[in-house]
Amino acid sequence: MSTIEITPLNTKHREKIIEIITDGFQNYPLMKYFFGESHNQSLRYLSQLICDEASEDDKLLLGAFTDGNLQGIAYISLPCLPQNEENNNDTQSTPTSLEKEFATAVGEEALMRIEAYSNLKKQNKPSSPHFYINILGVNPQNQGKGIGRAILSHIHQMSEQHSDSHGVALDTQTEQNVGYYQRFGYSVSTTAELENVKNWFMFRSNPV
């Protein structure tokens, strides 16, 4: 198999990032919860917002390349103390123009569901500083080829080398993914329901 290279992404990869997210998550339970039957088009709007927000200081978009082609992405939040996170949320309470465009595109009901998920995620995050994998997606045509494993390994290494991070957290909405992440050292911390969607919150501590 070709070598997998993990590197931060920039704006020139925007369309490919959107393609990987929309193709990889078009039938995902959480996206159906957010957007209902219109989730395919709304997922594209969400992908565009992710690309634009990835430039923030506490966010990072990583890409997995094989033979120069982007095949997988991870959208992660970098470690910060809980009180700092709360302060950041307070100072960013005014929606940006991009957030306003997103809100108009997907509608009020979808926004309320996204907010409910966001609040649930905050309630179930580890209390200590950590990396958080918000999205991990692989081109459906190249799943099962070690791309997800390579991305996870890279994030684990980032966490282990970070002076403040205690580990890596994530959440998933399918039981199949729970088993997948457990193979890489994650454990289920808590579970919670959003209407009929079950959420598993998982954490991998840095090796001692």
mmCIF file with all atom_site columns, N, CA, C and O in Angstrom, residues 116-151:
data_model
loop_
_atom_site.group_PDB
_atom_site.id
_atom_site.type_symbol
_atom_site.label_atom_id
_atom_site.label_alt_id
_atom_site.label_comp_id
_atom_site.label_asym_id
_atom_site.label_entity_id
_atom_site.label_seq_id
_atom_site.pdbx_PDB_ins_code
_atom_site.Cartn_x
_atom_site.Cartn_y
_atom_site.Cartn_z
_atom_site.occupancy
_atom_site.B_iso_or_equiv
_atom_site.pdbx_formal_charge
_atom_site.auth_seq_id
_atom_site.auth_comp_id
_atom_site.auth_asym_id
_atom_site.auth_atom_id
_atom_site.pdbx_PDB_model_num
ATOM 1   N N  . ALA A 1 116 ? -28.262 21.507 20.819 1.00 0.00 ? 116 ALA A N  1
ATOM 2   C CA . ALA A 1 116 ? -28.510 20.461 21.820 1.00 0.00 ? 116 ALA A CA 1
ATOM 3   C C  . ALA A 1 116 ? -27.352 19.468 21.850 1.00 0.00 ? 116 ALA A C  1
ATOM 4   O O  . ALA A 1 116 ? -26.898 19.049 22.925 1.00 0.00 ? 116 ALA A O  1
ATOM 5   N N  . TYR A 1 117 ? -26.852 19.084 20.670 1.00 0.00 ? 117 TYR A N  1
ATOM 6   C CA . TYR A 1 117 ? -25.705 18.175 20.593 1.00 0.00 ? 117 TYR A CA 1
ATOM 7   C C  . TYR A 1 117 ? -24.460 18.833 21.177 1.00 0.00 ? 117 TYR A C  1
ATOM 8   O O  . TYR A 1 117 ? -23.707 18.207 21.938 1.00 0.00 ? 117 TYR A O  1
ATOM 9   N N  . SER A 1 118 ? -24.235 20.104 20.823 1.00 0.00 ? 118 SER A N  1
ATOM 10  C CA . SER A 1 118 ? -23.065 20.826 21.321 1.00 0.00 ? 118 SER A CA 1
ATOM 11  C C  . SER A 1 118 ? -23.069 20.900 22.849 1.00 0.00 ? 118 SER A C  1
ATOM 12  O O  . SER A 1 118 ? -22.033 20.691 23.497 1.00 0.00 ? 118 SER A O  1
ATOM 13  N N  . ASN A 1 119 ? -24.229 21.167 23.428 1.00 0.00 ? 119 ASN A N  1
ATOM 14  C CA . ASN A 1 119 ? -24.338 21.232 24.889 1.00 0.00 ? 119 ASN A CA 1
ATOM 15  C C  . ASN A 1 119 ? -24.091 19.862 25.508 1.00 0.00 ? 119 ASN A C  1
ATOM 16  O O  . ASN A 1 119 ? -23.440 19.748 26.559 1.00 0.00 ? 119 ASN A O  1
ATOM 17  N N  . LEU A 1 120 ? -24.609 18.811 24.868 1.00 0.00 ? 120 LEU A N  1
ATOM 18  C CA . LEU A 1 120 ? -24.406 17.459 25.374 1.00 0.00 ? 120 LEU A CA 1
ATOM 19  C C  . LEU A 1 120 ? -22.923 17.095 25.339 1.00 0.00 ? 120 LEU A C  1
ATOM 20  O O  . LEU A 1 120 ? -22.394 16.478 26.277 1.00 0.00 ? 120 LEU A O  1
ATOM 21  N N  . LYS A 1 121 ? -22.250 17.504 24.276 1.00 0.00 ? 121 LYS A N  1
ATOM 22  C CA . LYS A 1 121 ? -20.814 17.221 24.153 1.00 0.00 ? 121 LYS A CA 1
ATOM 23  C C  . LYS A 1 121 ? -20.025 17.937 25.252 1.00 0.00 ? 121 LYS A C  1
ATOM 24  O O  . LYS A 1 121 ? -19.118 17.349 25.860 1.00 0.00 ? 121 LYS A O  1
ATOM 25  N N  . LYS A 1 122 ? -20.372 19.187 25.519 1.00 0.00 ? 122 LYS A N  1
ATOM 26  C CA . LYS A 1 122 ? -19.688 19.929 26.579 1.00 0.00 ? 122 LYS A CA 1
ATOM 27  C C  . LYS A 1 122 ? -19.863 19.250 27.933 1.00 0.00 ? 122 LYS A C  1
ATOM 28  O O  . LYS A 1 122 ? -18.936 19.179 28.732 1.00 0.00 ? 122 LYS A O  1
ATOM 29  N N  . GLN A 1 123 ? -21.069 18.746 28.181 1.00 0.00 ? 123 GLN A N  1
ATOM 30  C CA . GLN A 1 123 ? -21.367 18.098 29.462 1.00 0.00 ? 123 GLN A CA 1
ATOM 31  C C  . GLN A 1 123 ? -20.597 16.795 29.649 1.00 0.00 ? 123 GLN A C  1
ATOM 32  O O  . GLN A 1 123 ? -20.359 16.366 30.784 1.00 0.00 ? 123 GLN A O  1
ATOM 33  N N  . ASN A 1 124 ? -20.203 16.166 28.543 1.00 0.00 ? 124 ASN A N  1
ATOM 34  C CA . ASN A 1 124 ? -19.570 14.844 28.626 1.00 0.00 ? 124 ASN A CA 1
ATOM 35  C C  . ASN A 1 124 ? -18.087 14.852 28.268 1.00 0.00 ? 124 ASN A C  1
ATOM 36  O O  . ASN A 1 124 ? -17.477 13.792 28.152 1.00 0.00 ? 124 ASN A O  1
ATOM 37  N N  . LYS A 1 125 ? -17.513 16.032 28.111 1.00 0.00 ? 125 LYS A N  1
ATOM 38  C CA . LYS A 1 125 ? -16.080 16.123 27.847 1.00 0.00 ? 125 LYS A CA 1
ATOM 39  C C  . LYS A 1 125 ? -15.276 15.823 29.113 1.00 0.00 ? 125 LYS A C  1
ATOM 40  O O  . LYS A 1 125 ? -15.744 16.095 30.223 1.00 0.00 ? 125 LYS A O  1
ATOM 41  N N  . PRO A 1 126 ? -14.059 15.312 28.969 1.00 0.00 ? 126 PRO A N  1
ATOM 42  C CA . PRO A 1 126 ? -13.183 15.152 30.134 1.00 0.00 ? 126 PRO A CA 1
ATOM 43  C C  . PRO A 1 126 ? -12.894 16.509 30.772 1.00 0.00 ? 126 PRO A C  1
ATOM 44  O O  . PRO A 1 126 ? -12.885 17.540 30.093 1.00 0.00 ? 126 PRO A O  1
ATOM 45  N N  . SER A 1 127 ? -12.671 16.519 32.066 1.00 0.00 ? 127 SER A N  1
ATOM 46  C CA . SER A 1 127 ? -12.419 17.778 32.774 1.00 0.00 ? 127 SER A CA 1
ATOM 47  C C  . SER A 1 127 ? -10.991 18.275 32.571 1.00 0.00 ? 127 SER A C  1
ATOM 48  O O  . SER A 1 127 ? -10.727 19.471 32.713 1.00 0.00 ? 127 SER A O  1
ATOM 49  N N  . SER A 1 128 ? -10.070 17.375 32.246 1.00 0.00 ? 128 SER A N  1
ATOM 50  C CA . SER A 1 128 ? -8.677  17.766 32.045 1.00 0.00 ? 128 SER A CA 1
ATOM 51  C C  . SER A 1 128 ? -8.433  18.158 30.583 1.00 0.00 ? 128 SER A C  1
ATOM 52  O O  . SER A 1 128 ? -9.167  17.732 29.688 1.00 0.00 ? 128 SER A O  1
ATOM 53  N N  . PRO A 1 129 ? -7.407  18.981 30.307 1.00 0.00 ? 129 PRO A N  1
ATOM 54  C CA . PRO A 1 129 ? -7.119  19.390 28.926 1.00 0.00 ? 129 PRO A CA 1
ATOM 55  C C  . PRO A 1 129 ? -6.882  18.180 28.024 1.00 0.00 ? 129 PRO A C  1
ATOM 56  O O  . PRO A 1 129 ? -6.250  17.203 28.429 1.00 0.00 ? 129 PRO A O  1
ATOM 57  N N  . HIS A 1 130 ? -7.353  18.256 26.791 1.00 0.00 ? 130 HIS A N  1
ATOM 58  C CA . HIS A 1 130 ? -7.290  17.111 25.883 1.00 0.00 ? 130 HIS A CA 1
ATOM 59  C C  . HIS A 1 130 ? -7.489  17.570 24.449 1.00 0.00 ? 130 HIS A C  1
ATOM 60  O O  . HIS A 1 130 ? -7.948  18.683 24.188 1.00 0.00 ? 130 HIS A O  1
ATOM 61  N N  . PHE A 1 131 ? -7.136  16.716 23.512 1.00 0.00 ? 131 PHE A N  1
ATOM 62  C CA . PHE A 1 131 ? -7.519  16.891 22.112 1.00 0.00 ? 131 PHE A CA 1
ATOM 63  C C  . PHE A 1 131 ? -8.918  16.301 21.932 1.00 0.00 ? 131 PHE A C  1
ATOM 64  O O  . PHE A 1 131 ? -9.248  15.295 22.567 1.00 0.00 ? 131 PHE A O  1
ATOM 65  N N  . TYR A 1 132 ? -9.726  16.924 21.079 1.00 0.00 ? 132 TYR A N  1
ATOM 66  C CA . TYR A 1 132 ? -11.065 16.379 20.807 1.00 0.00 ? 132 TYR A CA 1
ATOM 67  C C  . TYR A 1 132 ? -11.237 16.211 19.306 1.00 0.00 ? 132 TYR A C  1
ATOM 68  O O  . TYR A 1 132 ? -11.063 17.160 18.535 1.00 0.00 ? 132 TYR A O  1
ATOM 69  N N  . ILE A 1 133 ? -11.552 14.981 18.897 1.00 0.00 ? 133 ILE A N  1
ATOM 70  C CA . ILE A 1 133 ? -11.786 14.702 17.477 1.00 0.00 ? 133 ILE A CA 1
ATOM 71  C C  . ILE A 1 133 ? -13.262 14.965 17.198 1.00 0.00 ? 133 ILE A C  1
ATOM 72  O O  . ILE A 1 133 ? -14.130 14.175 17.556 1.00 0.00 ? 133 ILE A O  1
ATOM 73  N N  . ASN A 1 134 ? -13.541 16.094 16.556 1.00 0.00 ? 134 ASN A N  1
ATOM 74  C CA . ASN A 1 134 ? -14.921 16.449 16.231 1.00 0.00 ? 134 ASN A CA 1
ATOM 75  C C  . ASN A 1 134 ? -15.444 15.660 15.039 1.00 0.00 ? 134 ASN A C  1
ATOM 76  O O  . ASN A 1 134 ? -16.604 15.247 15.028 1.00 0.00 ? 134 ASN A O  1
ATOM 77  N N  . ILE A 1 135 ? -14.582 15.472 14.048 1.00 0.00 ? 135 ILE A N  1
ATOM 78  C CA . ILE A 1 135 ? -14.948 14.701 12.854 1.00 0.00 ? 135 ILE A CA 1
ATOM 79  C C  . ILE A 1 135 ? -13.728 13.918 12.382 1.00 0.00 ? 135 ILE A C  1
ATOM 80  O O  . ILE A 1 135 ? -12.623 14.461 12.313 1.00 0.00 ? 135 ILE A O  1
ATOM 81  N N  . LEU A 1 136 ? -13.936 12.659 12.066 1.00 0.00 ? 136 LEU A N  1
ATOM 82  C CA . LEU A 1 136 ? -12.917 11.834 11.412 1.00 0.00 ? 136 LEU A CA 1
ATOM 83  C C  . LEU A 1 136 ? -13.597 11.159 10.226 1.00 0.00 ? 136 LEU A C  1
ATOM 84  O O  . LEU A 1 136 ? -14.534 10.370 10.407 1.00 0.00 ? 136 LEU A O  1
ATOM 85  N N  . GLY A 1 137 ? -13.174 11.513 9.027  1.00 0.00 ? 137 GLY A N  1
ATOM 86  C CA . GLY A 1 137 ? -13.820 10.976 7.837  1.00 0.00 ? 137 GLY A CA 1
ATOM 87  C C  . GLY A 1 137 ? -12.805 10.476 6.820  1.00 0.00 ? 137 GLY A C  1
ATOM 88  O O  . GLY A 1 137 ? -11.735 11.067 6.654  1.00 0.00 ? 137 GLY A O  1
ATOM 89  N N  . VAL A 1 138 ? -13.161 9.377  6.151  1.00 0.00 ? 138 VAL A N  1
ATOM 90  C CA . VAL A 1 138 ? -12.306 8.789  5.123  1.00 0.00 ? 138 VAL A CA 1
ATOM 91  C C  . VAL A 1 138 ? -13.136 8.610  3.854  1.00 0.00 ? 138 VAL A C  1
ATOM 92  O O  . VAL A 1 138 ? -14.317 8.246  3.921  1.00 0.00 ? 138 VAL A O  1
ATOM 93  N N  . ASN A 1 139 ? -12.522 8.894  2.725  1.00 0.00 ? 139 ASN A N  1
ATOM 94  C CA . ASN A 1 139 ? -13.174 8.653  1.438  1.00 0.00 ? 139 ASN A CA 1
ATOM 95  C C  . ASN A 1 139 ? -13.760 7.240  1.438  1.00 0.00 ? 139 ASN A C  1
ATOM 96  O O  . ASN A 1 139 ? -13.044 6.269  1.638  1.00 0.00 ? 139 ASN A O  1
ATOM 97  N N  . PRO A 1 140 ? -15.097 7.101  1.239  1.00 0.00 ? 140 PRO A N  1
ATOM 98  C CA . PRO A 1 140 ? -15.730 5.773  1.308  1.00 0.00 ? 140 PRO A CA 1
ATOM 99  C C  . PRO A 1 140 ? -15.066 4.723  0.422  1.00 0.00 ? 140 PRO A C  1
ATOM 100 O O  . PRO A 1 140 ? -15.052 3.542  0.762  1.00 0.00 ? 140 PRO A O  1
ATOM 101 N N  . GLN A 1 141 ? -14.504 5.132  -0.691 1.00 0.00 ? 141 GLN A N  1
ATOM 102 C CA . GLN A 1 141 ? -13.861 4.193  -1.602 1.00 0.00 ? 141 GLN A CA 1
ATOM 103 C C  . GLN A 1 141 ? -12.526 3.682  -1.073 1.00 0.00 ? 141 GLN A C  1
ATOM 104 O O  . GLN A 1 141 ? -11.988 2.699  -1.600 1.00 0.00 ? 141 GLN A O  1
ATOM 105 N N  . ASN A 1 142 ? -12.006 4.326  -0.036 1.00 0.00 ? 142 ASN A N  1
ATOM 106 C CA . ASN A 1 142 ? -10.704 3.925  0.495  1.00 0.00 ? 142 ASN A CA 1
ATOM 107 C C  . ASN A 1 142 ? -10.748 3.572  1.976  1.00 0.00 ? 142 ASN A C  1
ATOM 108 O O  . ASN A 1 142 ? -9.711  3.551  2.648  1.00 0.00 ? 142 ASN A O  1
ATOM 109 N N  . GLN A 1 143 ? -11.929 3.279  2.483  1.00 0.00 ? 143 GLN A N  1
ATOM 110 C CA . GLN A 1 143 ? -12.033 2.831  3.862  1.00 0.00 ? 143 GLN A CA 1
ATOM 111 C C  . GLN A 1 143 ? -11.494 1.405  3.983  1.00 0.00 ? 143 GLN A C  1
ATOM 112 O O  . GLN A 1 143 ? -11.525 0.640  3.041  1.00 0.00 ? 143 GLN A O  1
ATOM 113 N N  . GLY A 1 144 ? -10.976 1.083  5.162  1.00 0.00 ? 144 GLY A N  1
ATOM 114 C CA . GLY A 1 144 ? -10.404 -0.241 5.381  1.00 0.00 ? 144 GLY A CA 1
ATOM 115 C C  . GLY A 1 144 ? -8.985  -0.391 4.886  1.00 0.00 ? 144 GLY A C  1
ATOM 116 O O  . GLY A 1 144 ? -8.464  -1.513 4.835  1.00 0.00 ? 144 GLY A O  1
ATOM 117 N N  . LYS A 1 145 ? -8.332  0.722  4.566  1.00 0.00 ? 145 LYS A N  1
ATOM 118 C CA . LYS A 1 145 ? -6.955  0.673  4.045  1.00 0.00 ? 145 LYS A CA 1
ATOM 119 C C  . LYS A 1 145 ? -5.953  1.306  5.007  1.00 0.00 ? 145 LYS A C  1
ATOM 120 O O  . LYS A 1 145 ? -4.838  1.633  4.613  1.00 0.00 ? 145 LYS A O  1
ATOM 121 N N  . GLY A 1 146 ? -6.351  1.499  6.241  1.00 0.00 ? 146 GLY A N  1
ATOM 122 C CA . GLY A 1 146 ? -5.418  2.013  7.240  1.00 0.00 ? 146 GLY A CA 1
ATOM 123 C C  . GLY A 1 146 ? -5.351  3.528  7.338  1.00 0.00 ? 146 GLY A C  1
ATOM 124 O O  . GLY A 1 146 ? -4.531  4.063  8.098  1.00 0.00 ? 146 GLY A O  1
ATOM 125 N N  . ILE A 1 147 ? -6.215  4.235  6.607  1.00 0.00 ? 147 ILE A N  1
ATOM 126 C CA . ILE A 1 147 ? -6.157  5.695  6.612  1.00 0.00 ? 147 ILE A CA 1
ATOM 127 C C  . ILE A 1 147 ? -6.645  6.241  7.954  1.00 0.00 ? 147 ILE A C  1
ATOM 128 O O  . ILE A 1 147 ? -6.020  7.123  8.542  1.00 0.00 ? 147 ILE A O  1
ATOM 129 N N  . GLY A 1 148 ? -7.763  5.724  8.434  1.00 0.00 ? 148 GLY A N  1
ATOM 130 C CA . GLY A 1 148 ? -8.258  6.150  9.748  1.00 0.00 ? 148 GLY A CA 1
ATOM 131 C C  . GLY A 1 148 ? -7.258  5.847  10.844 1.00 0.00 ? 148 GLY A C  1
ATOM 132 O O  . GLY A 1 148 ? -7.031  6.662  11.750 1.00 0.00 ? 148 GLY A O  1
ATOM 133 N N  . ARG A 1 149 ? -6.635  4.681  10.774 1.00 0.00 ? 149 ARG A N  1
ATOM 134 C CA . ARG A 1 149 ? -5.624  4.299  11.765 1.00 0.00 ? 149 ARG A CA 1
ATOM 135 C C  . ARG A 1 149 ? -4.453  5.283  11.748 1.00 0.00 ? 149 ARG A C  1
ATOM 136 O O  . ARG A 1 149 ? -3.959  5.693  12.812 1.00 0.00 ? 149 ARG A O  1
ATOM 137 N N  . ALA A 1 150 ? -4.024  5.675  10.557 1.00 0.00 ? 150 ALA A N  1
ATOM 138 C CA . ALA A 1 150 ? -2.897  6.604  10.441 1.00 0.00 ? 150 ALA A CA 1
ATOM 139 C C  . ALA A 1 150 ? -3.248  7.973  11.030 1.00 0.00 ? 150 ALA A C  1
ATOM 140 O O  . ALA A 1 150 ? -2.419  8.609  11.697 1.00 0.00 ? 150 ALA A O  1
ATOM 141 N N  . ILE A 1 151 ? -4.471  8.435  10.791 1.00 0.00 ? 151 ILE A N  1
ATOM 142 C CA . ILE A 1 151 ? -4.894  9.725  11.337 1.00 0.00 ? 151 ILE A CA 1
ATOM 143 C C  . ILE A 1 151 ? -4.940  9.655  12.862 1.00 0.00 ? 151 ILE A C  1
ATOM 144 O O  . ILE A 1 151 ? -4.434  10.545 13.560 1.00 0.00 ? 151 ILE A O  1
#
